[in-house]
Short mmCIF file of C-alpha atoms in Angstrom, two decimals:
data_model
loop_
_atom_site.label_atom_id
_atom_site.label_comp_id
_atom_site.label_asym_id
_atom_site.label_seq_id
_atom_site.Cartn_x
_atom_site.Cartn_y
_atom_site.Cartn_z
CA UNK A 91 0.00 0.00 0.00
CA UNK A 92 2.63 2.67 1.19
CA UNK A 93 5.26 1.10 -1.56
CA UNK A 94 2.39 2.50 -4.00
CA UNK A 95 2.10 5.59 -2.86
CA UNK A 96 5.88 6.13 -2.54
CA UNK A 97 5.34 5.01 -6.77
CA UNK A 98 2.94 7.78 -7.74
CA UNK A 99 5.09 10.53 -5.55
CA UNK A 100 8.08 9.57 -7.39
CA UNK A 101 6.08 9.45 -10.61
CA UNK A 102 4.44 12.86 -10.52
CA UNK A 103 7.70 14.24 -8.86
CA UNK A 104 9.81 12.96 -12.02
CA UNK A 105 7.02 14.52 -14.62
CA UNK A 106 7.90 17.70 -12.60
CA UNK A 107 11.54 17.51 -13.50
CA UNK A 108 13.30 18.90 -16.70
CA UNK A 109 14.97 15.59 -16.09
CA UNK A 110 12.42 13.38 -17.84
CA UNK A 111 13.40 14.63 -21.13
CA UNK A 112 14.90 11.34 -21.49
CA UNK A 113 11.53 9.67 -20.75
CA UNK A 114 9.47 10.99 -23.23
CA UNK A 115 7.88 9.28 -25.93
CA UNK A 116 6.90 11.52 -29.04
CA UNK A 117 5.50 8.65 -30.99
CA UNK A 118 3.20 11.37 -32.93
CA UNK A 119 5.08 14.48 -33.02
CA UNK A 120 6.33 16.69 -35.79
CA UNK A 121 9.55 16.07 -37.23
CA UNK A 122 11.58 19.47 -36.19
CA UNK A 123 11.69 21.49 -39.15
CA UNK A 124 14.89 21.48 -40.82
CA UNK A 125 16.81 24.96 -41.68
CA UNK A 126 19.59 25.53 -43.66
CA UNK A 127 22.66 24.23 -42.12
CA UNK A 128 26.35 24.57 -43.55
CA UNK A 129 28.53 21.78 -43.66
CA UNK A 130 31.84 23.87 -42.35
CA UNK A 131 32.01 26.36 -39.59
CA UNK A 132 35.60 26.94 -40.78
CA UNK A 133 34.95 31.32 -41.96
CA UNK A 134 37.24 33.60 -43.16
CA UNK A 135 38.35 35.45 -40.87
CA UNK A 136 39.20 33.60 -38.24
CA UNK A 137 36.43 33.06 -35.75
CA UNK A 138 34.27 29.93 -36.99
CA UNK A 139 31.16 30.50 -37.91
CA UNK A 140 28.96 28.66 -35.19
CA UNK A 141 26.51 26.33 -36.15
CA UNK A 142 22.59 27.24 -35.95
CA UNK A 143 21.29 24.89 -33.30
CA UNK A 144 17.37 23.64 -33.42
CA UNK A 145 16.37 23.77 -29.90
CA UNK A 146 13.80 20.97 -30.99
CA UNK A 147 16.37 18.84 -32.30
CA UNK A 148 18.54 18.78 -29.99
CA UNK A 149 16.44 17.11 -27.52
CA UNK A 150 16.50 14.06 -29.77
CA UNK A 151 20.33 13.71 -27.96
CA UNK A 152 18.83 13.70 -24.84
CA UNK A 153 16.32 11.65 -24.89
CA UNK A 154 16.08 7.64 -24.48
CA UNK A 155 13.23 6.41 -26.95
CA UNK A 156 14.92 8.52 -30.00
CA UNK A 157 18.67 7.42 -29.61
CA UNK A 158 17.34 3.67 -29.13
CA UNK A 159 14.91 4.24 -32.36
CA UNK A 160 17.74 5.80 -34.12
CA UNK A 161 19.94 2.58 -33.36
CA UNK A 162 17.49 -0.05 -34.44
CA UNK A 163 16.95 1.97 -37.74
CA UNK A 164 20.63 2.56 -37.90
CA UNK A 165 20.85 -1.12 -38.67
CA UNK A 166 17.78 -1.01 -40.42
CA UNK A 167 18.78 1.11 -43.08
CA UNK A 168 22.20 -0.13 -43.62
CA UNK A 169 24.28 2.48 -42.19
CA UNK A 170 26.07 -0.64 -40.87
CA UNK A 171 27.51 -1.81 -44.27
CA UNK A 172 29.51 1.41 -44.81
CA UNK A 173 30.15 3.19 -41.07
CA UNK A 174 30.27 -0.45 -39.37
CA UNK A 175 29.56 0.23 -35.59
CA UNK A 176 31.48 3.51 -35.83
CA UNK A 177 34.54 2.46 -37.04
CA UNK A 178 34.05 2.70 -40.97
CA UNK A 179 34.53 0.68 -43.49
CA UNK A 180 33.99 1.91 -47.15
CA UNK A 181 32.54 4.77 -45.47
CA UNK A 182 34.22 7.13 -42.91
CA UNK A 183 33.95 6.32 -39.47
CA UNK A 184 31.56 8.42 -37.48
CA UNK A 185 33.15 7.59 -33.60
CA UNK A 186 36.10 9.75 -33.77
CA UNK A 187 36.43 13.60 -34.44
CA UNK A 188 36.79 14.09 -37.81
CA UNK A 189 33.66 15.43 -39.70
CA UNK A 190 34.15 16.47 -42.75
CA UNK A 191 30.74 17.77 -43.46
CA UNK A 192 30.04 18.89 -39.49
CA UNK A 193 29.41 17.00 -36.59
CA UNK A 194 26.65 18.44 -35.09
CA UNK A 195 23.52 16.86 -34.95
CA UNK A 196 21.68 19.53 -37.06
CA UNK A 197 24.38 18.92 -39.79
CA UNK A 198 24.40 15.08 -39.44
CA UNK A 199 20.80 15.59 -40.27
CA UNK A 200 21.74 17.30 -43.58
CA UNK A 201 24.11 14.50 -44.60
CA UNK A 202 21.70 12.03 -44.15
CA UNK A 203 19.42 13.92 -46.18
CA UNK A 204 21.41 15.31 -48.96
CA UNK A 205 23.71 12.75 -49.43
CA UNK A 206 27.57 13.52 -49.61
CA UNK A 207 30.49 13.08 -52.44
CA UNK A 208 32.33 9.55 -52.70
CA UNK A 209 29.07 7.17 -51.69
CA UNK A 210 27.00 8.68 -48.70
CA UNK A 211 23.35 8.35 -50.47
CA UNK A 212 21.19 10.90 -49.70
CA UNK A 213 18.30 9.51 -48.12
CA UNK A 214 15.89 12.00 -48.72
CA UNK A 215 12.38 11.24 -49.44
CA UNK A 216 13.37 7.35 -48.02
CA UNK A 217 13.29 7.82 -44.88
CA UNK A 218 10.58 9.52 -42.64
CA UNK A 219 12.35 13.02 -40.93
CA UNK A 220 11.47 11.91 -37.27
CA UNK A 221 13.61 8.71 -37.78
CA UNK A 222 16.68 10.85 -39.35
CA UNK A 223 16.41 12.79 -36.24
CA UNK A 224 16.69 9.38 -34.27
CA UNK A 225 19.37 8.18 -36.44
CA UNK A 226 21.23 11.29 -36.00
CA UNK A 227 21.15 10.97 -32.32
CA UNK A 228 22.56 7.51 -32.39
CA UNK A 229 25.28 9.05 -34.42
CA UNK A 230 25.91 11.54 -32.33
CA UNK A 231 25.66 8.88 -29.34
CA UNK A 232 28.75 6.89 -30.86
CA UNK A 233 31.06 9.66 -30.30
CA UNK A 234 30.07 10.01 -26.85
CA UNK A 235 28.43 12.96 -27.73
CA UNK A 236 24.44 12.34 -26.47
CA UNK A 237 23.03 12.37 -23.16
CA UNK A 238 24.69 9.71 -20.98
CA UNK A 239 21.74 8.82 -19.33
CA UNK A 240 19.46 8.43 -22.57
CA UNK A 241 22.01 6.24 -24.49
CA UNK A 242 21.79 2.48 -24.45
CA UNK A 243 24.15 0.59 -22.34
CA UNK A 244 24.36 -2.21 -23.65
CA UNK A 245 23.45 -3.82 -27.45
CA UNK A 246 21.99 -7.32 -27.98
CA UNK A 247 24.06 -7.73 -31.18
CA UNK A 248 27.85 -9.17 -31.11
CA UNK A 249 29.72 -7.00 -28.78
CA UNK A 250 31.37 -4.23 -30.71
CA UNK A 251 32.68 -1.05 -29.35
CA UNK A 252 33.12 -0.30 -25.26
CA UNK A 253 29.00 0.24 -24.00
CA UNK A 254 28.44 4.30 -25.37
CA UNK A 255 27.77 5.21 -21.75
CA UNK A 256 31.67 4.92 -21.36
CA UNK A 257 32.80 6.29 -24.78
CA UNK A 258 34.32 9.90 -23.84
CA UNK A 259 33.32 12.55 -25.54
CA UNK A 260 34.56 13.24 -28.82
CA UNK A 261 34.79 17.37 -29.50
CA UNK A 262 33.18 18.12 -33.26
CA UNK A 263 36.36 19.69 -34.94
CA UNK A 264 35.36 22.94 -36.65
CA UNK A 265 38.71 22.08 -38.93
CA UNK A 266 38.68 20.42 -42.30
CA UNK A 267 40.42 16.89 -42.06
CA UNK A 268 43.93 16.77 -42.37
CA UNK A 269 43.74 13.77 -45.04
CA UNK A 270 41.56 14.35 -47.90
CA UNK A 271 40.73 12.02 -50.16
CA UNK B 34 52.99 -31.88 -63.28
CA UNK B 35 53.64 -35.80 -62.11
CA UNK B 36 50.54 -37.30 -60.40
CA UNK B 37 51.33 -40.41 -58.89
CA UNK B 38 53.99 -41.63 -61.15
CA UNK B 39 52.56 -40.01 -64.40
CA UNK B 40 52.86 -36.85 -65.92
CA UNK B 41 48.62 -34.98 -65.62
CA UNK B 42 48.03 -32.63 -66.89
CA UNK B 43 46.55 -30.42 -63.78
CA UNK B 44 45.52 -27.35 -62.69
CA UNK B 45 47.02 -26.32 -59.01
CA UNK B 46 44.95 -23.36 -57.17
CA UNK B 47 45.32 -22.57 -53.38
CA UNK B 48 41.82 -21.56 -52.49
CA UNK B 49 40.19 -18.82 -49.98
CA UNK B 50 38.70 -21.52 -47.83
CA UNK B 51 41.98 -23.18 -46.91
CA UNK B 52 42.40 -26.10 -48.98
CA UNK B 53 44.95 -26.50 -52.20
CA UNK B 54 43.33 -28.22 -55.11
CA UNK B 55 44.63 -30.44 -57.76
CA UNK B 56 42.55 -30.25 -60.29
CA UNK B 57 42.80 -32.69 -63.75
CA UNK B 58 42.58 -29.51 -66.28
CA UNK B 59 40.96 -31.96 -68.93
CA UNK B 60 38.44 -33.92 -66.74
CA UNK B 61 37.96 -31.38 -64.38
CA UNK B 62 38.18 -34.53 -61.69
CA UNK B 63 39.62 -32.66 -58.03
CA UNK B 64 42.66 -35.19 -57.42
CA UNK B 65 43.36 -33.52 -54.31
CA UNK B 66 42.44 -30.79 -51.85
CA UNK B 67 44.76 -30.78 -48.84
CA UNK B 68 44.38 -28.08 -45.99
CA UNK B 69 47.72 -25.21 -45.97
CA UNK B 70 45.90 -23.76 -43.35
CA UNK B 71 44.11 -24.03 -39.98
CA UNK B 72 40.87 -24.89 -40.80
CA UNK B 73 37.76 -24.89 -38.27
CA UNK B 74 34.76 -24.32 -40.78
CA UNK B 75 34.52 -27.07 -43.03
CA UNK B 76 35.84 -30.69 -42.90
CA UNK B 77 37.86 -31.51 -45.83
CA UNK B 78 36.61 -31.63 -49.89
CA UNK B 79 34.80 -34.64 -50.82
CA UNK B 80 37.17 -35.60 -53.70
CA UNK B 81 34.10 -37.32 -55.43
CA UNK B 82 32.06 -34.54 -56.17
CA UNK B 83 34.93 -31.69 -55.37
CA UNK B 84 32.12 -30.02 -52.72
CA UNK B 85 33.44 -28.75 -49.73
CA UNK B 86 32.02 -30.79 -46.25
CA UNK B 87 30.53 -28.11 -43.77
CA UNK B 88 30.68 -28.39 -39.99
CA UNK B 89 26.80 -28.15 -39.28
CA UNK B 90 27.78 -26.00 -35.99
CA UNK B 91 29.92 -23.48 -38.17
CA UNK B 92 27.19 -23.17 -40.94
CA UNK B 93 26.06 -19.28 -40.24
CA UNK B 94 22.21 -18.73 -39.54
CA UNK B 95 20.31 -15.12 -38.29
CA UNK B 96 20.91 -13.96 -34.85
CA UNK B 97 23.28 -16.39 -33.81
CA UNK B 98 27.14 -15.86 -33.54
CA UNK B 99 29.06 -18.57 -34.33
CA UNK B 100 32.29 -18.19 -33.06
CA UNK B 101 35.87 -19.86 -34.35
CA UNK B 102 35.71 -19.88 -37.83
CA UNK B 103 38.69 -20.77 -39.87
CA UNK B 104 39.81 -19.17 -41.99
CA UNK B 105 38.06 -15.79 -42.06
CA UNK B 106 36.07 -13.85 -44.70
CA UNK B 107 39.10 -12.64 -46.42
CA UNK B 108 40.29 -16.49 -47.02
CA UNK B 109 43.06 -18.58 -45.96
CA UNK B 110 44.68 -16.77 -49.20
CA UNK B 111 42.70 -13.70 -50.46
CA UNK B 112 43.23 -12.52 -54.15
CA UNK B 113 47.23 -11.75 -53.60
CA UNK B 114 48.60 -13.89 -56.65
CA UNK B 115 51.15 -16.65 -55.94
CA UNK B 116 54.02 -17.40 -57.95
CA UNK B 117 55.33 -21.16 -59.31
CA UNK B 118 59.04 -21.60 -60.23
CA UNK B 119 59.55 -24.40 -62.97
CA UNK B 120 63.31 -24.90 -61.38
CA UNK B 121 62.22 -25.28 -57.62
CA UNK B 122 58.83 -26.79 -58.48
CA UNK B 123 57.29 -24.90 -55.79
CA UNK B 124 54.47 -22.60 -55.62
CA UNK B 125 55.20 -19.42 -53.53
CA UNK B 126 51.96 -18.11 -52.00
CA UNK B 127 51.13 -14.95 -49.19
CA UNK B 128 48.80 -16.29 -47.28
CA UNK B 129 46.96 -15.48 -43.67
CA UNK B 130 46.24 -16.88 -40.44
CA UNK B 131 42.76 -15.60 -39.51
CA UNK B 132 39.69 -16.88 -37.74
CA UNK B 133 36.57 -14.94 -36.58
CA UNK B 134 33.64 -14.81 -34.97
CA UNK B 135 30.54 -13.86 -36.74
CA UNK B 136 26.56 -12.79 -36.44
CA UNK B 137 24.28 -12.82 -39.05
CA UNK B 138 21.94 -9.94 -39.29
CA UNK B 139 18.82 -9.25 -40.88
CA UNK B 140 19.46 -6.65 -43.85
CA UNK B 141 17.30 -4.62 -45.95
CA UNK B 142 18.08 -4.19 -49.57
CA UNK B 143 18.85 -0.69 -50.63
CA UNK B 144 20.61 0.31 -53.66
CA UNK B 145 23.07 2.42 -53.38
CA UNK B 146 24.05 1.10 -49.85
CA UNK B 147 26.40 -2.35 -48.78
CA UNK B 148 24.13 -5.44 -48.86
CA UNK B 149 25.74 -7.64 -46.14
CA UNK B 150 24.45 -8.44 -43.00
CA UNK B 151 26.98 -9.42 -41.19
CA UNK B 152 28.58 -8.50 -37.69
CA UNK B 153 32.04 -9.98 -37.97
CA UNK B 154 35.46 -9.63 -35.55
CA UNK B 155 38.57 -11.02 -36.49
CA UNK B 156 41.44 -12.37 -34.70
CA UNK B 157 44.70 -14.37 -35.22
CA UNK B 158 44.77 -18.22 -35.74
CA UNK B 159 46.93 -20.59 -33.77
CA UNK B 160 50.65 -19.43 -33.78
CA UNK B 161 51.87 -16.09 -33.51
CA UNK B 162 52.03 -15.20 -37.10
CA UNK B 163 48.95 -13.36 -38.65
CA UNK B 164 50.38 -14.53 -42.07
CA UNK B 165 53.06 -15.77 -43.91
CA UNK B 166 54.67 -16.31 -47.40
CA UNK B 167 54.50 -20.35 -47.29
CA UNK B 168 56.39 -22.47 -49.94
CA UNK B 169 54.57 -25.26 -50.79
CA UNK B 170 55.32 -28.44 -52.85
CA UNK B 171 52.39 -29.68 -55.07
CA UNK B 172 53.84 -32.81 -56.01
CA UNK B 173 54.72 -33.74 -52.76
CA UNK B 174 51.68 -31.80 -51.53
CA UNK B 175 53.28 -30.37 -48.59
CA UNK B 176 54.37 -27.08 -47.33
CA UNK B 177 58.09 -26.58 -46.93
CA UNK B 178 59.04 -23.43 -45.35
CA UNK B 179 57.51 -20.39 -44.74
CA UNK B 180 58.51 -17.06 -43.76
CA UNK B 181 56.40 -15.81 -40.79
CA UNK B 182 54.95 -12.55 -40.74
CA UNK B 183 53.27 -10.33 -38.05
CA UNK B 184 50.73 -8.87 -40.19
CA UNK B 185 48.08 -10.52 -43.57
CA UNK B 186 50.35 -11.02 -46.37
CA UNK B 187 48.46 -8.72 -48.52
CA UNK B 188 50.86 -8.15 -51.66
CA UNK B 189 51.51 -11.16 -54.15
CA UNK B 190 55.04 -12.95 -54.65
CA UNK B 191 57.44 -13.51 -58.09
CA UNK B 192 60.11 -15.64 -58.21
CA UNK B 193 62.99 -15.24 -60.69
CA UNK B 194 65.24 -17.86 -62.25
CA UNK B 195 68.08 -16.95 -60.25
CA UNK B 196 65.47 -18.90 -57.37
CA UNK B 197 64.60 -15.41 -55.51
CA UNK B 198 61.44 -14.99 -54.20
CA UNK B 199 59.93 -11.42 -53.95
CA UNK B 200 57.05 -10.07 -52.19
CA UNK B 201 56.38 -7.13 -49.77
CA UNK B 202 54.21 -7.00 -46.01
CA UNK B 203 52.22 -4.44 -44.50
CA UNK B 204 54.70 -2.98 -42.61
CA UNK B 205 56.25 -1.91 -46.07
CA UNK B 206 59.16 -4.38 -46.09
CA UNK B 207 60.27 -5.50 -49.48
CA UNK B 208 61.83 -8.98 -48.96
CA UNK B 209 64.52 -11.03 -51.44
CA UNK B 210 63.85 -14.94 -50.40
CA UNK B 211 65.57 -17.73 -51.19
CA UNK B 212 63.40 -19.93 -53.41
CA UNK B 213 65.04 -23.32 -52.08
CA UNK B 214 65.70 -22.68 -48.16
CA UNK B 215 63.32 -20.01 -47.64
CA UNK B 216 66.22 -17.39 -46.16
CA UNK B 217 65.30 -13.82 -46.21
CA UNK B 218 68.66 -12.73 -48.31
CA UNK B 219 67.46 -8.94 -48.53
CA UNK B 220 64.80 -6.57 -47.07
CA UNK B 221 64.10 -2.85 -48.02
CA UNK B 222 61.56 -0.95 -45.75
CA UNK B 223 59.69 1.74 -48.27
CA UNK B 224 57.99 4.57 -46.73
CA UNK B 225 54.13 2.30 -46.53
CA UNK B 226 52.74 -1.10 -46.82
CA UNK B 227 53.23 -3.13 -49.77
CA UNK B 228 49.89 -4.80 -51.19
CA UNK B 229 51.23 -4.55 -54.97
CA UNK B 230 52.58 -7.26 -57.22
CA UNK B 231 56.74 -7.19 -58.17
CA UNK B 232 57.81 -7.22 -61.24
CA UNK B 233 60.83 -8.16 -62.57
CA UNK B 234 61.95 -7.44 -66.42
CA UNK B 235 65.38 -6.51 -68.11
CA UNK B 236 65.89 -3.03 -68.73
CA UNK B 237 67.31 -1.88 -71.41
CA UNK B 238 70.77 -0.84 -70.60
CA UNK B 239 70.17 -5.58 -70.63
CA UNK B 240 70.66 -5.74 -66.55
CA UNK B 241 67.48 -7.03 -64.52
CA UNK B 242 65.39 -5.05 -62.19
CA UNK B 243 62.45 -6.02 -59.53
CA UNK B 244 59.81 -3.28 -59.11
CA UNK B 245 57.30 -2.67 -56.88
CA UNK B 246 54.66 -0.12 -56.07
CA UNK B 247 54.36 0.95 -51.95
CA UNK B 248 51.62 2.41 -50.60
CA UNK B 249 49.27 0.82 -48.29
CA UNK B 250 45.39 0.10 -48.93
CA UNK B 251 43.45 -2.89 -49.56
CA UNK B 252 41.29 -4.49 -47.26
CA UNK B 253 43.79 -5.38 -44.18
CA UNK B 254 45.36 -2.11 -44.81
CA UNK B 255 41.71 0.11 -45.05
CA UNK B 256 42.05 1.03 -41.27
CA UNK B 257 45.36 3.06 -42.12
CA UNK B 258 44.60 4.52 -45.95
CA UNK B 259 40.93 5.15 -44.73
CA UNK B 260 41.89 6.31 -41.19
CA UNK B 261 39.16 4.14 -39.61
CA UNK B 262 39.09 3.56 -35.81
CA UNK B 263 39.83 0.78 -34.37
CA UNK B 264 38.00 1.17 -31.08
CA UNK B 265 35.30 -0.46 -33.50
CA UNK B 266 36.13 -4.37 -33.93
CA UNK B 267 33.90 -4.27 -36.81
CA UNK B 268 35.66 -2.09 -38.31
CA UNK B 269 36.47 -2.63 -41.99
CA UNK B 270 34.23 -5.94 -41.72
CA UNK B 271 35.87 -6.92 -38.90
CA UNK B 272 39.81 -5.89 -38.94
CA UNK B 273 39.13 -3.51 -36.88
CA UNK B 274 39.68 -6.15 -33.53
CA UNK B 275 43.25 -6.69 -35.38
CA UNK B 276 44.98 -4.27 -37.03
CA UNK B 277 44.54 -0.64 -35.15
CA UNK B 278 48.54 -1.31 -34.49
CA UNK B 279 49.51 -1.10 -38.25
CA UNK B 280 48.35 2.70 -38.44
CA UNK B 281 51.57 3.12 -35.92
CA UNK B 282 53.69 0.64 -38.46
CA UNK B 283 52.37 2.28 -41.39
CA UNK B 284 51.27 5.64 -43.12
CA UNK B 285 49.79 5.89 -46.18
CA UNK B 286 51.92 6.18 -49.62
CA UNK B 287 51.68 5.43 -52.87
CA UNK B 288 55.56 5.34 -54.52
CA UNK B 289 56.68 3.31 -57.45
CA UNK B 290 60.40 1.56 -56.11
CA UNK B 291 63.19 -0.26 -58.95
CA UNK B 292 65.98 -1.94 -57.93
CA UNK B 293 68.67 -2.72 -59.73
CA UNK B 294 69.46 -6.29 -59.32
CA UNK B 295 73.48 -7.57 -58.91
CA UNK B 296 75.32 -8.06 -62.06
#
């Protein structure tokens, strides 16, 4: 009786908290609507140019239900065959810090979507927005770069990489590769 | 080539999955298959119908890994041609020393994106040697020597008539071997891994040269020429549990080397 009641405290006190972010499902909600994002911030100049964040979009990094979406469509869509678990393969790897067309979830968005020289398809039209939002955050999640507490711990494939709740994270280098190819 | 007493006319191929056939090149009968490597995934060839004989516990199936299989995807000997020397009568092959464990995955088809399906890890066989450049006897149908190596033997091998063996490693060695004993006479590091093929003609001037192009790539070298990262075992379809030390071994090249051979 008193265990239940303890339940329902906890329950409405955890709705109260900004905290629950990660808790959310948005099974019906709007995809965040996409503006125009560059692929560099590297400006002449000097100072980079920042990148323009969508306040909407970034929740998708925080929260549970989207990063674990994003990794079951992840594999879904095949992202596996050229990125691998991070690590690359004919494709680049997305775990470490090199982006060459931005590493921010707003511009993994556009990749996804556009497509990118030497193989990256663009995916637009393909896939629903919501789920490149999701799929973005699991990207974003294998550099150690989501919410800790939102990202899966553990994977029920073959164990690959070290669980992403231990993968450091990776800064988003604002430089162009060193390497191009 | 002499098959049991008589000359055959045959057809001698070490395959990817381990075994080195002896094949009648008029009949197409399989004479003989006999393992050059450590082999976990199949039992031998049935020499009847020349069909491999699966292990039933190694055969791959969705959502299960199997683990221990020998050799790997890229083969007991990927594509990396051998050589044969008509005075030795040895064939002179790179080969490697690779098992893995696997999961099969459900996969969508999409054009324009990798059709696979697979969750693979790779990992060295029995022995300390990842690979090796393995002299083997096809009359005798035994291996003789071989020269170890730490990494896949990833370039392919020419012998010359003056019995020298050439061939290069990942770690950008270019080795001189002797075709009978198996010594390494001579080894030149060039500046990256060697997955090309020498060549040896006479120049002009009438003296002999070996060439051979350096410069690191291919599928055991991908983690170095495509910087991938190797905190990912399934990296590059699973090198990436084995070969995130070559990128400190290795940088990426791409440099055509002569040499001038002794008078």
């Amino acid at each position: 009786m008193f265990s239940r009641y303890l339940v329902s405290l906890l329950l409405i006190g955890c709705s109260l908290f900004a905290g629950c972010e990660r808790e959310k499902r948005a099974f019906h909600d709007e995809a965040p609507a996409m503006n125009d994002v560059s692929p560099t911030s590297f400006r002449a100049g000097g100072t980079p140019r920042p990148v323009v964040k969508n306040a909407q979009a970034d929740e998708y990094e925080r929260n549970a239900f989207h990063i674990s979406e994003g990794k079951r469509y992840y594999e879904w869509y095949n992202c596996y065959s050229c990125h691998a678990a991070g690590g690359g393969d004919i494709g680049p790897p997305l775990m470490d810090d090199k982006w060459r067309y931005g590493g921010e979830i707003e511009q993994i968005y556009s990749s996804i979507v556009e497509g990118r020289p030497n193989g990256m398809p663009s995916f637009a039209g393909r896939i629903p927005e919501q789920q490149v939002w999701e799929i973005a955050a699991y990207v974003r999640s294998m550099a150690g770069n989501a919410a800790k507490d939102a990202v899966p711990s553990r994977g029920d494939e073959m164990k690959n990489t070290k669980p992403l709740t231990q993968i450091p994270h990776t800064p988003v280098r604002g430089d162009p590769p060193k390497t191009e190819r | 080539m002499r098959w049991e007493g008589k000359p055959r006319k045959v057809v001698v191929r070490p395959d990817r999955n381990g075994y080195m056939y002896v094949i009648d090149r008029l009949s197409g009968e399989v004479l003989a298959a006999d393992a050059y490597a450590y082999i976990t995934a199949s039992e031998g060839v049935d020499l009847k119908t020349g069909r491999l004989i699966y292990k039933p516990e190694k055969i791959p199936s969705q959502g299960k890994v199997v683990r221990e299989v020998c050799p790997n995807s890229p083969g007991a000997k990927d594509w990396t041609p051998s050589s044969f020397s008509k005075r030795t009568g040895l064939i002179y092959m790179p080969h490697n020393n690779m098992c893995m464990d696997w999961e099969i995955k459900p996969v969508s088809y999409i054009a324009g994106t990798g059709y696979l399906g697979v969750n693979a890890r790779f990992y060295p066989g029995p022995g300390d040697h990842v690979g090796e450049m393995m002299a083997w006897d096809p009359v005798a149908r035994r291996k003789l020597w071989a020269v170890p190596e730490r990494w896949p033997v990833w370039s392919g091998t020419a012998v010359t008539a003056g019995d020298v063996v050439f061939y290069g490693n990942l770690e950008g060695w270019f080795k001189a071997v002797h075709a009978r004993t198996g010594e390494v006479l001579w080894q030149y590091r060039t500046a990256s891994g060697i997955i090309g093929q020498p060549t040896t003609f006479r120049g002009p001037d009438g003296r002999q040269y070996v060439a051979i192009l350096s410069g690191i790539g291919g599928w055991a070298g991908a983690m170095v020429s495509s910087e991938l990262d190797e905190r990912d075992p399934t990296t590059a379809k699973g090198f990436g549990n084995m070969v995130g030390e070559l990128k400190k071994q290795s940088g990426i090249g791409g440099m055509l080397y002569v040499f001038a051979l002794p008078r």
